CSV table of C-alpha atoms in Angstrom, one decimal:
chain,number,residue,atom,x,y,z
I,187,UNK,CA,161.5,-34.5,-173.7
I,188,UNK,CA,160.2,-32.5,-176.7
I,189,UNK,CA,157.1,-30.4,-176.8
I,190,UNK,CA,155.8,-28.0,-179.5
I,191,UNK,CA,153.5,-25.1,-178.6
I,192,UNK,CA,151.7,-23.0,-181.1
I,193,UNK,CA,150.6,-19.8,-179.4
I,194,UNK,CA,147.7,-18.4,-181.5
I,195,UNK,CA,145.7,-15.2,-180.9
I,196,UNK,CA,142.6,-17.3,-180.1
I,197,UNK,CA,143.9,-20.7,-179.0
I,198,UNK,CA,147.1,-22.3,-177.8
I,199,UNK,CA,147.8,-25.7,-179.3
I,200,UNK,CA,150.5,-28.1,-178.0
I,201,UNK,CA,151.7,-31.6,-178.7
I,202,UNK,CA,154.3,-33.7,-176.9
I,203,UNK,CA,156.7,-36.2,-178.5
I,204,UNK,CA,154.5,-38.9,-177.0
I,205,UNK,CA,151.7,-37.6,-179.3
I,206,UNK,CA,149.5,-36.1,-176.6
I,207,UNK,CA,147.6,-33.1,-178.0
I,208,UNK,CA,145.9,-30.2,-176.1
I,209,UNK,CA,144.1,-27.0,-177.2
I,210,UNK,CA,142.8,-24.3,-175.0
I,211,UNK,CA,141.9,-20.6,-175.4
I,212,UNK,CA,144.9,-18.2,-175.1
I,213,UNK,CA,143.5,-16.6,-172.0
I,214,UNK,CA,145.0,-16.0,-168.6
I,215,UNK,CA,143.5,-14.5,-165.4
I,216,UNK,CA,144.7,-13.9,-161.9
I,217,UNK,CA,142.3,-15.6,-159.5
I,218,UNK,CA,141.7,-17.3,-156.2
I,219,UNK,CA,141.4,-21.1,-156.3
I,220,UNK,CA,138.1,-22.2,-154.8
I,221,UNK,CA,135.4,-24.5,-156.1
I,222,UNK,CA,132.9,-23.8,-153.3
I,223,UNK,CA,132.3,-27.5,-153.0
I,224,UNK,CA,130.5,-27.8,-156.4
I,225,UNK,CA,132.8,-30.3,-158.1
I,226,UNK,CA,135.9,-30.3,-160.2
I,227,UNK,CA,137.4,-27.3,-162.0
I,228,UNK,CA,137.2,-27.0,-165.7
I,229,UNK,CA,140.3,-26.5,-167.7
I,230,UNK,CA,143.4,-25.3,-165.9
I,231,UNK,CA,144.4,-23.6,-162.6
I,232,UNK,CA,148.0,-23.2,-161.7
I,233,UNK,CA,150.1,-21.4,-159.1
I,234,UNK,CA,153.1,-19.6,-160.5
I,235,UNK,CA,155.4,-17.4,-158.4
I,236,UNK,CA,152.9,-17.5,-155.5
I,237,UNK,CA,150.0,-16.3,-157.7
I,238,UNK,CA,147.1,-18.5,-158.8
I,239,UNK,CA,146.1,-18.2,-162.4
I,240,UNK,CA,143.1,-19.5,-164.4
I,241,UNK,CA,144.1,-20.6,-167.9
I,242,UNK,CA,142.0,-21.3,-171.0
I,243,UNK,CA,138.3,-21.6,-170.6
I,244,UNK,CA,138.6,-21.1,-166.8
I,245,UNK,CA,140.2,-17.7,-167.5
I,246,UNK,CA,137.4,-16.7,-169.9
I,247,UNK,CA,134.9,-17.2,-167.0
I,248,UNK,CA,137.0,-14.9,-164.8
I,249,UNK,CA,136.2,-11.2,-164.2
I,250,UNK,CA,139.2,-9.8,-166.1
I,251,UNK,CA,140.8,-12.3,-168.5
I,252,UNK,CA,143.9,-11.3,-170.5
I,253,UNK,CA,143.4,-12.4,-174.1
I,254,UNK,CA,144.6,-9.5,-176.3
I,255,UNK,CA,148.1,-10.0,-177.8
I,256,UNK,CA,150.7,-7.3,-178.1
I,257,UNK,CA,154.3,-8.0,-179.1
I,258,UNK,CA,155.5,-7.6,-175.5
I,259,UNK,CA,153.2,-10.3,-174.3
I,260,UNK,CA,155.3,-13.0,-175.9
I,261,UNK,CA,158.2,-12.2,-173.5
I,262,UNK,CA,156.0,-11.9,-170.4
I,263,UNK,CA,154.3,-14.0,-167.8
I,264,UNK,CA,151.3,-14.2,-170.1
I,265,UNK,CA,153.2,-16.3,-172.7
I,266,UNK,CA,155.2,-18.2,-170.0
I,267,UNK,CA,152.0,-19.3,-168.3
I,268,UNK,CA,150.5,-20.5,-171.6
I,269,UNK,CA,153.7,-22.5,-172.3
I,270,UNK,CA,153.9,-24.0,-168.8
I,271,UNK,CA,150.3,-24.9,-168.8
I,272,UNK,CA,150.9,-26.7,-172.2
I,273,UNK,CA,153.7,-28.7,-170.5
I,274,UNK,CA,151.4,-29.6,-167.7
I,275,UNK,CA,148.5,-30.6,-169.9
I,276,UNK,CA,150.6,-32.8,-172.2
I,277,UNK,CA,152.2,-34.6,-169.3
I,278,UNK,CA,155.7,-33.1,-169.8
I,279,UNK,CA,158.1,-33.1,-166.8
I,280,UNK,CA,161.7,-32.0,-166.1
I,281,UNK,CA,164.0,-31.0,-169.0
I,282,UNK,CA,162.2,-29.8,-172.1
I,283,UNK,CA,163.1,-29.1,-175.7
I,284,UNK,CA,160.6,-26.5,-176.8
I,285,UNK,CA,159.5,-25.7,-180.3
I,286,UNK,CA,157.5,-22.5,-180.2
I,287,UNK,CA,155.4,-20.9,-182.9
I,288,UNK,CA,154.8,-17.2,-183.3
I,289,UNK,CA,152.4,-15.3,-185.5
I,290,UNK,CA,154.0,-14.5,-188.8
I,291,UNK,CA,153.4,-10.8,-188.3
I,292,UNK,CA,155.6,-10.8,-185.2
I,293,UNK,CA,158.2,-13.4,-186.2
I,294,UNK,CA,161.0,-11.3,-187.6
I,295,UNK,CA,161.1,-8.8,-184.7
I,296,UNK,CA,160.5,-11.2,-181.9
I,297,UNK,CA,162.3,-14.4,-182.8
I,298,UNK,CA,165.5,-13.8,-180.9
I,299,UNK,CA,163.9,-12.0,-178.0
I,300,UNK,CA,161.5,-14.9,-177.5
I,301,UNK,CA,164.2,-17.5,-177.8
I,302,UNK,CA,166.3,-15.7,-175.2
I,303,UNK,CA,163.3,-15.4,-172.9
I,304,UNK,CA,162.4,-19.1,-172.8
I,305,UNK,CA,165.7,-20.9,-173.4
I,306,UNK,CA,167.4,-22.1,-170.2
I,307,UNK,CA,164.6,-20.8,-168.0
I,308,UNK,CA,163.7,-22.9,-165.0
I,309,UNK,CA,160.2,-22.7,-163.5
I,310,UNK,CA,158.0,-24.5,-161.1
I,311,UNK,CA,154.2,-24.5,-161.1
I,312,UNK,CA,151.7,-26.1,-158.7
I,313,UNK,CA,148.6,-27.7,-160.1
I,314,UNK,CA,145.1,-27.6,-158.6
I,315,UNK,CA,145.9,-30.8,-156.7
I,316,UNK,CA,148.7,-29.0,-155.0
I,317,UNK,CA,151.3,-31.0,-156.9
I,318,UNK,CA,154.5,-29.2,-158.0
I,319,UNK,CA,155.9,-29.6,-161.5
I,320,UNK,CA,159.3,-28.3,-162.4
I,321,UNK,CA,160.6,-27.5,-165.9
I,322,UNK,CA,163.9,-26.6,-167.3
I,323,UNK,CA,163.8,-25.5,-171.0
I,324,UNK,CA,167.2,-26.7,-172.2
I,325,UNK,CA,166.5,-25.7,-175.8
I,326,UNK,CA,164.1,-23.4,-177.5
I,327,UNK,CA,163.6,-23.1,-181.3
I,328,UNK,CA,161.2,-20.4,-182.5
I,329,UNK,CA,159.3,-20.9,-185.8
I,330,UNK,CA,156.8,-18.8,-187.8
I,331,UNK,CA,153.3,-20.2,-187.8
I,332,UNK,CA,152.5,-21.7,-191.1
I,333,UNK,CA,155.9,-23.0,-192.0
I,334,UNK,CA,155.6,-25.9,-189.5
I,335,UNK,CA,152.6,-27.3,-191.4
I,336,UNK,CA,154.7,-28.0,-194.5
I,337,UNK,CA,156.8,-30.5,-192.5
I,338,UNK,CA,153.7,-32.6,-191.7
I,339,UNK,CA,153.2,-33.6,-195.3
I,340,UNK,CA,154.0,-37.2,-196.3
I,341,UNK,CA,153.7,-36.5,-200.1
I,342,UNK,CA,156.7,-35.6,-202.3
I,343,UNK,CA,156.5,-32.1,-203.5
I,344,UNK,CA,158.4,-30.1,-206.1
I,345,UNK,CA,157.9,-26.5,-207.1
I,346,UNK,CA,156.0,-23.7,-205.6
I,347,UNK,CA,153.3,-24.2,-203.0
I,348,UNK,CA,151.2,-22.0,-200.7
I,349,UNK,CA,149.8,-22.6,-197.2
I,350,UNK,CA,146.8,-20.6,-196.0
I,351,UNK,CA,146.6,-20.9,-192.2
I,352,UNK,CA,143.2,-19.6,-191.2
I,353,UNK,CA,143.5,-18.7,-187.5
I,354,UNK,CA,141.3,-17.1,-184.9
I,355,UNK,CA,142.3,-13.4,-185.4
I,356,UNK,CA,144.5,-13.5,-188.4
I,357,UNK,CA,145.3,-15.6,-191.5
I,358,UNK,CA,148.9,-16.3,-192.3
I,359,UNK,CA,149.9,-17.1,-195.9
I,360,UNK,CA,153.2,-18.8,-196.4
I,361,UNK,CA,154.6,-19.5,-199.9
I,362,UNK,CA,157.6,-21.8,-200.4
I,363,UNK,CA,159.7,-23.2,-203.1
I,364,UNK,CA,160.3,-27.0,-202.7
I,365,UNK,CA,163.3,-28.7,-204.3
I,366,UNK,CA,163.9,-32.3,-203.1
I,367,UNK,CA,164.1,-32.0,-199.3
I,368,UNK,CA,164.8,-28.3,-199.2
I,369,UNK,CA,161.8,-25.9,-198.4
I,370,UNK,CA,162.7,-22.3,-199.0
I,371,UNK,CA,160.1,-19.6,-198.0
I,372,UNK,CA,159.5,-16.9,-200.6
I,373,UNK,CA,159.4,-13.9,-198.4
I,374,UNK,CA,157.6,-11.6,-200.8
I,375,UNK,CA,154.8,-14.1,-200.9
I,376,UNK,CA,154.5,-14.6,-197.1
I,377,UNK,CA,152.1,-12.2,-195.4
I,378,UNK,CA,149.4,-11.9,-192.8
I,379,UNK,CA,145.8,-10.9,-193.4
I,380,UNK,CA,144.3,-9.2,-190.4
I,381,UNK,CA,141.1,-11.3,-190.6
I,382,UNK,CA,140.3,-14.6,-188.9
I,383,UNK,CA,137.4,-16.7,-187.7
I,384,UNK,CA,136.9,-14.4,-184.7
I,385,UNK,CA,134.9,-12.3,-187.1
I,386,UNK,CA,132.3,-15.0,-187.0
I,387,UNK,CA,131.8,-14.6,-183.3
I,388,UNK,CA,131.1,-10.8,-183.8
I,389,UNK,CA,128.7,-11.5,-186.6
I,390,UNK,CA,126.9,-14.3,-184.7
I,391,UNK,CA,126.5,-12.1,-181.7
I,392,UNK,CA,124.8,-9.4,-183.8
I,393,UNK,CA,122.6,-12.0,-185.5
I,394,UNK,CA,121.5,-13.6,-182.3
I,395,UNK,CA,120.6,-10.2,-180.9
I,396,UNK,CA,118.5,-9.3,-183.9
I,397,UNK,CA,116.8,-12.7,-184.3
I,398,UNK,CA,116.2,-13.7,-180.7
I,399,UNK,CA,116.5,-10.4,-178.9
I,400,UNK,CA,119.2,-11.8,-176.6
I,401,UNK,CA,122.7,-10.6,-175.9
I,402,UNK,CA,125.8,-12.8,-175.4
I,403,UNK,CA,129.3,-11.6,-174.6
I,404,UNK,CA,132.3,-12.8,-176.6
I,405,UNK,CA,133.5,-15.0,-173.8
I,406,UNK,CA,130.3,-17.0,-173.9
I,407,UNK,CA,130.6,-17.4,-177.7
I,408,UNK,CA,134.3,-18.5,-177.7
I,409,UNK,CA,133.3,-22.1,-178.0
I,410,UNK,CA,130.4,-21.5,-180.4
I,411,UNK,CA,132.1,-23.8,-182.9
I,412,UNK,CA,131.4,-26.7,-180.5
I,413,UNK,CA,127.8,-25.9,-180.0
I,414,UNK,CA,124.8,-26.9,-182.0
I,415,UNK,CA,122.3,-24.9,-180.0
I,416,UNK,CA,122.2,-21.9,-177.6
I,417,UNK,CA,119.9,-21.1,-174.7
I,418,UNK,CA,117.2,-18.5,-175.3
I,419,UNK,CA,115.1,-17.7,-172.3
I,420,UNK,CA,115.0,-21.3,-171.1
I,421,UNK,CA,114.8,-23.2,-174.4
I,422,UNK,CA,117.5,-24.6,-176.6
I,423,UNK,CA,117.5,-23.2,-180.2
I,424,UNK,CA,119.3,-25.0,-183.0
I,425,UNK,CA,121.9,-22.7,-184.6
I,426,UNK,CA,123.7,-25.0,-187.1
I,427,UNK,CA,122.2,-23.4,-190.2
I,428,UNK,CA,123.0,-19.9,-189.0
I,429,UNK,CA,126.5,-20.9,-188.0
I,430,UNK,CA,127.2,-22.5,-191.4
I,431,UNK,CA,126.0,-19.4,-193.3
I,432,UNK,CA,128.1,-17.1,-191.1
I,433,UNK,CA,131.3,-19.2,-191.4
I,434,UNK,CA,130.9,-19.4,-195.1
I,435,UNK,CA,130.5,-15.6,-195.3
I,436,UNK,CA,133.6,-14.9,-193.2
I,437,UNK,CA,135.7,-17.6,-194.9
I,438,UNK,CA,134.8,-16.1,-198.3
I,439,UNK,CA,135.9,-12.6,-197.1
I,440,UNK,CA,139.2,-14.1,-195.9
I,441,UNK,CA,139.8,-16.0,-199.1
I,442,UNK,CA,139.1,-13.1,-201.3
I,443,UNK,CA,141.6,-11.0,-199.4
I,444,UNK,CA,144.2,-13.8,-199.8
I,445,UNK,CA,143.6,-14.2,-203.6
I,446,UNK,CA,143.8,-10.4,-204.1
I,447,UNK,CA,147.3,-10.4,-202.4
I,448,UNK,CA,148.5,-13.4,-204.4
I,449,UNK,CA,147.0,-12.2,-207.6
I,450,UNK,CA,149.0,-13.5,-210.7
I,451,UNK,CA,151.2,-15.6,-208.5
I,452,UNK,CA,148.4,-18.1,-208.3
I,453,UNK,CA,149.3,-19.3,-211.8
I,454,UNK,CA,152.8,-20.5,-210.6
I,455,UNK,CA,151.5,-22.5,-207.6
I,456,UNK,CA,151.5,-26.3,-207.7
I,457,UNK,CA,149.0,-26.5,-204.9
I,458,UNK,CA,147.4,-24.7,-201.9
I,459,UNK,CA,147.3,-26.3,-198.5
I,460,UNK,CA,144.9,-25.1,-195.9
I,461,UNK,CA,145.3,-25.3,-192.1
I,462,UNK,CA,143.9,-23.8,-188.9
I,463,UNK,CA,140.5,-23.7,-187.3
I,464,UNK,CA,138.8,-22.3,-190.4
I,465,UNK,CA,140.5,-24.7,-192.8
I,466,UNK,CA,137.4,-26.6,-194.1
I,467,UNK,CA,135.4,-23.5,-194.8
I,468,UNK,CA,138.2,-21.7,-196.6
I,469,UNK,CA,139.2,-24.7,-198.6
I,470,UNK,CA,135.7,-25.1,-200.0
I,471,UNK,CA,135.8,-21.6,-201.3
I,472,UNK,CA,139.3,-21.8,-202.7
I,473,UNK,CA,138.3,-24.9,-204.6
I,474,UNK,CA,136.0,-22.7,-206.7
I,475,UNK,CA,138.9,-20.9,-208.3
I,476,UNK,CA,141.9,-23.3,-207.8
I,477,UNK,CA,142.0,-27.0,-208.5
I,478,UNK,CA,144.6,-28.5,-206.2
I,479,UNK,CA,143.5,-27.4,-202.7
I,480,UNK,CA,144.1,-29.8,-199.8
I,481,UNK,CA,143.1,-29.5,-196.1
I,482,UNK,CA,145.9,-30.8,-193.9
I,483,UNK,CA,145.2,-33.7,-191.7
I,484,UNK,CA,144.3,-32.6,-188.1
I,485,UNK,CA,144.4,-29.0,-189.5
I,486,UNK,CA,144.3,-27.3,-186.1
I,487,UNK,CA,147.4,-29.0,-184.9
I,488,UNK,CA,149.3,-28.9,-188.2
I,489,UNK,CA,151.8,-26.2,-187.1
I,490,UNK,CA,152.5,-27.8,-183.7
I,491,UNK,CA,153.1,-31.2,-185.3
I,492,UNK,CA,155.5,-29.6,-187.8
I,493,UNK,CA,157.4,-27.7,-185.0
I,494,UNK,CA,157.8,-31.0,-183.2
I,495,UNK,CA,159.3,-32.6,-186.3
I,496,UNK,CA,161.6,-29.6,-186.9
I,497,UNK,CA,163.0,-30.0,-183.4
I,498,UNK,CA,164.3,-33.4,-184.5
I,499,UNK,CA,165.4,-32.3,-188.0
I,500,UNK,CA,167.5,-29.4,-186.6
I,501,UNK,CA,169.3,-31.8,-184.3
I,502,UNK,CA,170.7,-33.8,-187.3
C-alpha cells in the first residue's frame, strides 16, 4: 500500500493511495494517556516503544511539545512518529511504500540518510483504543518539497516554469525546464526563503496584545487560520479583517523576497504555480507583476499528491 507524507515545519500532510488525506501540526510530546472521563481525545495519541506520545494538536496542548526542526530530527523518533501517525490516520496497515517529502533546504544533505533510516524499518504502534498497528516500510523514496507539486498538473507544459511553495516557516522556490514528459529542475533557480506564514502568527499575537490588551501564546494561535473570532475576556471578537490584512502583509513580504531572488529570470518563465498554506495570498500579489499565475488545486496537499504519483512513475 502506498502512502505519501509531506513533513513540513508547521504541518504534516499525508495521503494514501485510496485518496484519504490528513493534515496535523508537526508536533510531538511525551505524555500520559488519560481523558479524566471528559470525553474523547482530540487528534492523535499513540504508544510507541512503551512510551505514549501526543501528536498534532494534542501535542501542542501538552506542557513541552517538540516542534522545532533541526536536520537531525528527520532521522529520529520525532520524524518516525509523524510518519507512523500519518499511516494510522490514513488507514494504512501492513507493508507500506512510502513517498517522503523533505524541506528543500535539507534535501541534498539528508536524502540518503532519511531513505536509509525509514526503508525496511518495521514498527508497531498502539492507538488510543489499545489496538496495535504494525508497519513494514518495504520501500522509501525521498523527494524535495515543491517538486512533487509539478506532477499533479493535468495540463501540458513546455518551457520553463516556477513553483512557489509558501509553507509555514519557509517558502521553497523550484524552477524546472519541461520538455515533453521530462521535468528537469534548474538547480541555480531552486532556493529557500527563510520566511513563511508563521510570521503571521507572530504579528497577530502582537496586534491582539496592543488592540485588546490580551496575550496568547503561539500554541493557541496555531489554528488561527481556521478561526473567525477569538475570546477576549468572555466575549467573541471577530478578527477576519485583521487576519486578512496581516496575511496580505506577510505574503507581500515573502513574494518580494522571491521576486528579488528570481530577478531577470522572471522574463523566461512560462508561468508560476503557487502551492502551500499561503498560496492564495501569495498568488494575488504575484498577479500584480506576472500574468500567468495559477494556484494549484488542493494547494496544501499538492506536494503529497505529487509524491504519491511519483511512487508509481518510478516503478515503471
